């Protein structure tokens, strides 16, 4: 049975994920909630590292958790972010995260919600956020 998750619920999941962020260097905490085609939600947070390059973004954390559990079809992701102790701000995913999204998502229909609260968010498609993106279809 397919579960229905509203945008507001997905954003709340991202807000919960953000609480787990490990950000001792930047103090910029990000939470993501990834929605599968079957209605399951996978949370991710950003995880920093003293070496910086081994750090991982919240969006990729959510994707890698989902993919490692066998998920391959996704419909939306909610992202919340802001400095520790400050208001949330609309924050777009980095280029590497957009590329990971291209690997698993349909650019025309995959929805990216940039939120500061369940009531205050922008909706983007991956295609709009990554025009002319390179993905699996380019290698077919």
PDB file of C-alpha atoms in Angstrom:
ATOM      1  CA  UNK A   1       0.000   0.000   0.000  1.00  0.00           C
ATOM      2  CA  UNK A   2       1.368   3.398  -1.002  1.00  0.00           C
ATOM      3  CA  UNK A   3       1.692   5.940   1.782  1.00  0.00           C
ATOM      4  CA  UNK A   4       0.834   9.578   1.077  1.00  0.00           C
ATOM      5  CA  UNK A   5       3.265  12.121   2.521  1.00  0.00           C
ATOM      6  CA  UNK A   6       2.435  15.823   2.295  1.00  0.00           C
ATOM      7  CA  UNK A   7       5.036  18.482   1.586  1.00  0.00           C
ATOM      8  CA  UNK A   8       4.614  19.775   5.136  1.00  0.00           C
ATOM      9  CA  UNK A   9       5.232  16.307   6.610  1.00  0.00           C
ATOM     10  CA  UNK A  10       8.311  15.865   4.452  1.00  0.00           C
ATOM     11  CA  UNK A  11       9.669  19.224   5.621  1.00  0.00           C
ATOM     12  CA  UNK A  12       9.049  18.251   9.253  1.00  0.00           C
ATOM     13  CA  UNK A  13      11.018  15.056   8.641  1.00  0.00           C
ATOM     14  CA  UNK A  14      13.896  17.161   7.279  1.00  0.00           C
ATOM     15  CA  UNK A  15      13.725  19.381  10.360  1.00  0.00           C
ATOM     16  CA  UNK A  16      14.029  16.290  12.567  1.00  0.00           C
ATOM     17  CA  UNK A  17      16.956  15.016  10.492  1.00  0.00           C
ATOM     18  CA  UNK A  18      18.752  18.350  10.912  1.00  0.00           C
ATOM     19  CA  UNK A  19      18.873  17.774  14.674  1.00  0.00           C
ATOM     20  CA  UNK A  20      21.378  14.952  14.062  1.00  0.00           C
ATOM     21  CA  UNK A  21      23.806  17.087  12.005  1.00  0.00           C
ATOM     22  CA  UNK A  22      27.462  16.846  12.986  1.00  0.00           C
ATOM     23  CA  UNK A  23      28.878  20.302  12.242  1.00  0.00           C
ATOM     24  CA  UNK A  24      31.689  21.182  14.671  1.00  0.00           C
ATOM     25  CA  UNK A  25      33.494  23.365  12.083  1.00  0.00           C
ATOM     26  CA  UNK A  26      30.922  25.315  10.063  1.00  0.00           C
ATOM     27  CA  UNK A  27      28.012  25.083  12.525  1.00  0.00           C
ATOM     28  CA  UNK A  28      25.816  25.114   9.385  1.00  0.00           C
ATOM     29  CA  UNK A  29      23.295  22.346   9.960  1.00  0.00           C
ATOM     30  CA  UNK A  30      21.349  20.732   7.133  1.00  0.00           C
ATOM     31  CA  UNK A  31      18.573  18.167   7.221  1.00  0.00           C
ATOM     32  CA  UNK A  32      17.033  16.342   4.294  1.00  0.00           C
ATOM     33  CA  UNK A  33      14.049  14.032   3.910  1.00  0.00           C
ATOM     34  CA  UNK A  34      13.895  11.953   0.737  1.00  0.00           C
ATOM     35  CA  UNK A  35      10.569  10.535  -0.442  1.00  0.00           C
ATOM     36  CA  UNK A  36      10.515   7.286  -2.408  1.00  0.00           C
ATOM     37  CA  UNK A  37       7.978   6.461  -5.097  1.00  0.00           C
ATOM     38  CA  UNK A  38       6.471   3.982  -2.625  1.00  0.00           C
ATOM     39  CA  UNK A  39       5.937   6.658   0.032  1.00  0.00           C
ATOM     40  CA  UNK A  40       8.832   5.824   2.352  1.00  0.00           C
ATOM     41  CA  UNK A  41      10.935   8.641   3.827  1.00  0.00           C
ATOM     42  CA  UNK A  42      14.686   8.487   4.387  1.00  0.00           C
ATOM     43  CA  UNK A  43      16.324  11.162   6.540  1.00  0.00           C
ATOM     44  CA  UNK A  44      19.820  12.558   6.125  1.00  0.00           C
ATOM     45  CA  UNK A  45      21.963  15.157   7.864  1.00  0.00           C
ATOM     46  CA  UNK A  46      25.280  16.740   7.004  1.00  0.00           C
ATOM     47  CA  UNK A  47      28.329  15.160   8.603  1.00  0.00           C
ATOM     48  CA  UNK A  48      31.540  17.198   8.702  1.00  0.00           C
ATOM     49  CA  UNK A  49      35.089  15.941   8.995  1.00  0.00           C
ATOM     50  CA  UNK A  50      38.282  17.728  10.053  1.00  0.00           C
ATOM     51  CA  UNK A  51      39.731  16.806   6.653  1.00  0.00           C
ATOM     52  CA  UNK A  52      36.776  18.613   4.962  1.00  0.00           C
ATOM     53  CA  UNK A  53      36.675  16.494   1.767  1.00  0.00           C
ATOM     54  CA  UNK A  54      35.405  13.396   3.620  1.00  0.00           C
ATOM     55  CA  UNK A  55      32.390  15.440   4.762  1.00  0.00           C
ATOM     56  CA  UNK A  56      28.968  14.425   3.448  1.00  0.00           C
ATOM     57  CA  UNK A  57      25.926  16.543   2.676  1.00  0.00           C
ATOM     58  CA  UNK A  58      22.493  15.810   4.125  1.00  0.00           C
ATOM     59  CA  UNK A  59      21.004  15.158   0.699  1.00  0.00           C
ATOM     60  CA  UNK A  60      23.609  12.537  -0.199  1.00  0.00           C
ATOM     61  CA  UNK A  61      23.300  10.949   3.231  1.00  0.00           C
ATOM     62  CA  UNK A  62      19.564  10.469   2.613  1.00  0.00           C
ATOM     63  CA  UNK A  63      20.125   9.119  -0.902  1.00  0.00           C
ATOM     64  CA  UNK A  64      22.861   6.716   0.136  1.00  0.00           C
ATOM     65  CA  UNK A  65      20.789   5.394   3.029  1.00  0.00           C
ATOM     66  CA  UNK A  66      17.852   4.790   0.695  1.00  0.00           C
ATOM     67  CA  UNK A  67      19.897   3.241  -2.102  1.00  0.00           C
ATOM     68  CA  UNK A  68      21.713   0.978   0.367  1.00  0.00           C
ATOM     69  CA  UNK A  69      18.275  -0.331   1.383  1.00  0.00           C
ATOM     70  CA  UNK A  70      17.360  -1.151  -2.227  1.00  0.00           C
ATOM     71  CA  UNK A  71      15.381   1.977  -3.128  1.00  0.00           C
ATOM     72  CA  UNK A  72      15.821   3.304  -6.656  1.00  0.00           C
ATOM     73  CA  UNK A  73      12.774   5.497  -7.369  1.00  0.00           C
ATOM     74  CA  UNK A  74      12.295   8.892  -5.730  1.00  0.00           C
ATOM     75  CA  UNK A  75       9.732  11.651  -6.078  1.00  0.00           C
ATOM     76  CA  UNK A  76      10.838  14.505  -3.788  1.00  0.00           C
ATOM     77  CA  UNK A  77      13.330  15.766  -1.247  1.00  0.00           C
ATOM     78  CA  UNK A  78      12.860  18.444   1.411  1.00  0.00           C
ATOM     79  CA  UNK A  79      15.898  20.401   2.573  1.00  0.00           C
ATOM     80  CA  UNK A  80      16.171  22.671   5.623  1.00  0.00           C
ATOM     81  CA  UNK A  81      19.315  24.501   6.697  1.00  0.00           C
ATOM     82  CA  UNK A  82      20.777  27.263   8.779  1.00  0.00           C
ATOM     83  CA  UNK A  83      23.500  28.175  11.203  1.00  0.00           C
ATOM     84  CA  UNK A  84      23.229  26.463  14.562  1.00  0.00           C
ATOM     85  CA  UNK A  85      20.901  28.465  16.823  1.00  0.00           C
ATOM     86  CA  UNK A  86      19.708  30.748  14.015  1.00  0.00           C
ATOM     87  CA  UNK A  87      16.630  30.855  11.790  1.00  0.00           C
ATOM     88  CA  UNK A  88      16.350  28.373   8.936  1.00  0.00           C
ATOM     89  CA  UNK A  89      16.961  29.724   5.440  1.00  0.00           C
ATOM     90  CA  UNK A  90      16.101  28.376   1.992  1.00  0.00           C
ATOM     91  CA  UNK A  91      19.255  26.536   0.914  1.00  0.00           C
ATOM     92  CA  UNK A  92      19.755  24.766  -2.395  1.00  0.00           C
ATOM     93  CA  UNK A  93      21.735  21.517  -2.717  1.00  0.00           C
ATOM     94  CA  UNK A  94      25.351  21.705  -3.851  1.00  0.00           C
ATOM     95  CA  UNK A  95      26.410  20.610  -7.326  1.00  0.00           C
ATOM     96  CA  UNK A  96      27.588  17.184  -6.173  1.00  0.00           C
ATOM     97  CA  UNK A  97      24.196  16.494  -4.562  1.00  0.00           C
ATOM     98  CA  UNK A  98      22.413  17.630  -7.719  1.00  0.00           C
ATOM     99  CA  UNK A  99      24.538  15.167  -9.698  1.00  0.00           C
ATOM    100  CA  UNK A 100      23.596  12.334  -7.323  1.00  0.00           C
ATOM    101  CA  UNK A 101      19.948  13.291  -7.823  1.00  0.00           C
ATOM    102  CA  UNK A 102      20.474  13.058 -11.607  1.00  0.00           C
ATOM    103  CA  UNK A 103      21.597   9.451 -11.179  1.00  0.00           C
ATOM    104  CA  UNK A 104      18.366   8.317  -9.533  1.00  0.00           C
ATOM    105  CA  UNK A 105      15.631  10.831 -10.384  1.00  0.00           C
ATOM    106  CA  UNK A 106      13.616  11.989 -13.361  1.00  0.00           C
ATOM    107  CA  UNK A 107      14.750  15.617 -13.772  1.00  0.00           C
ATOM    108  CA  UNK A 108      11.390  16.793 -15.136  1.00  0.00           C
ATOM    109  CA  UNK A 109       9.355  15.484 -12.206  1.00  0.00           C
ATOM    110  CA  UNK A 110      11.656  15.135  -9.163  1.00  0.00           C
ATOM    111  CA  UNK A 111      10.654  17.857  -6.703  1.00  0.00           C
ATOM    112  CA  UNK A 112      13.130  19.724  -4.475  1.00  0.00           C
ATOM    113  CA  UNK A 113      11.586  21.621  -1.553  1.00  0.00           C
ATOM    114  CA  UNK A 114      13.766  24.363  -0.066  1.00  0.00           C
ATOM    115  CA  UNK A 115      12.187  25.199   3.278  1.00  0.00           C
ATOM    116  CA  UNK A 116      12.523  27.404   6.326  1.00  0.00           C
ATOM    117  CA  UNK A 117       9.337  25.948   7.844  1.00  0.00           C
ATOM    118  CA  UNK A 118       6.495  23.626   6.804  1.00  0.00           C
ATOM    119  CA  UNK A 119       4.577  26.712   5.668  1.00  0.00           C
ATOM    120  CA  UNK A 120       7.445  28.615   4.010  1.00  0.00           C
ATOM    121  CA  UNK A 121       9.066  26.739   1.143  1.00  0.00           C
ATOM    122  CA  UNK A 122       9.932  26.918  -2.529  1.00  0.00           C
ATOM    123  CA  UNK A 123       9.367  24.029  -4.915  1.00  0.00           C
ATOM    124  CA  UNK A 124      11.836  23.342  -7.710  1.00  0.00           C
ATOM    125  CA  UNK A 125      12.299  20.523 -10.186  1.00  0.00           C
ATOM    126  CA  UNK A 126      15.701  18.952 -10.644  1.00  0.00           C
ATOM    127  CA  UNK A 127      15.596  19.967 -14.308  1.00  0.00           C
ATOM    128  CA  UNK A 128      15.151  23.614 -13.337  1.00  0.00           C
ATOM    129  CA  UNK A 129      17.897  23.406 -10.722  1.00  0.00           C
ATOM    130  CA  UNK A 130      20.318  21.481 -12.968  1.00  0.00           C
ATOM    131  CA  UNK A 131      19.592  22.409 -16.570  1.00  0.00           C
ATOM    132  CA  UNK A 132      21.250  20.185 -19.165  1.00  0.00           C
ATOM    133  CA  UNK A 133      22.252  17.747 -16.420  1.00  0.00           C
ATOM    134  CA  UNK A 134      24.293  14.664 -17.318  1.00  0.00           C
ATOM    135  CA  UNK A 135      22.768  11.381 -16.241  1.00  0.00           C
ATOM    136  CA  UNK A 136      22.244   7.720 -17.101  1.00  0.00           C
ATOM    137  CA  UNK A 137      20.203   8.558 -20.202  1.00  0.00           C
ATOM    138  CA  UNK A 138      23.298  10.206 -21.694  1.00  0.00           C
ATOM    139  CA  UNK A 139      25.108   6.860 -21.547  1.00  0.00           C
ATOM    140  CA  UNK A 140      22.270   4.761 -22.990  1.00  0.00           C
TER     141      UNK A 140
END
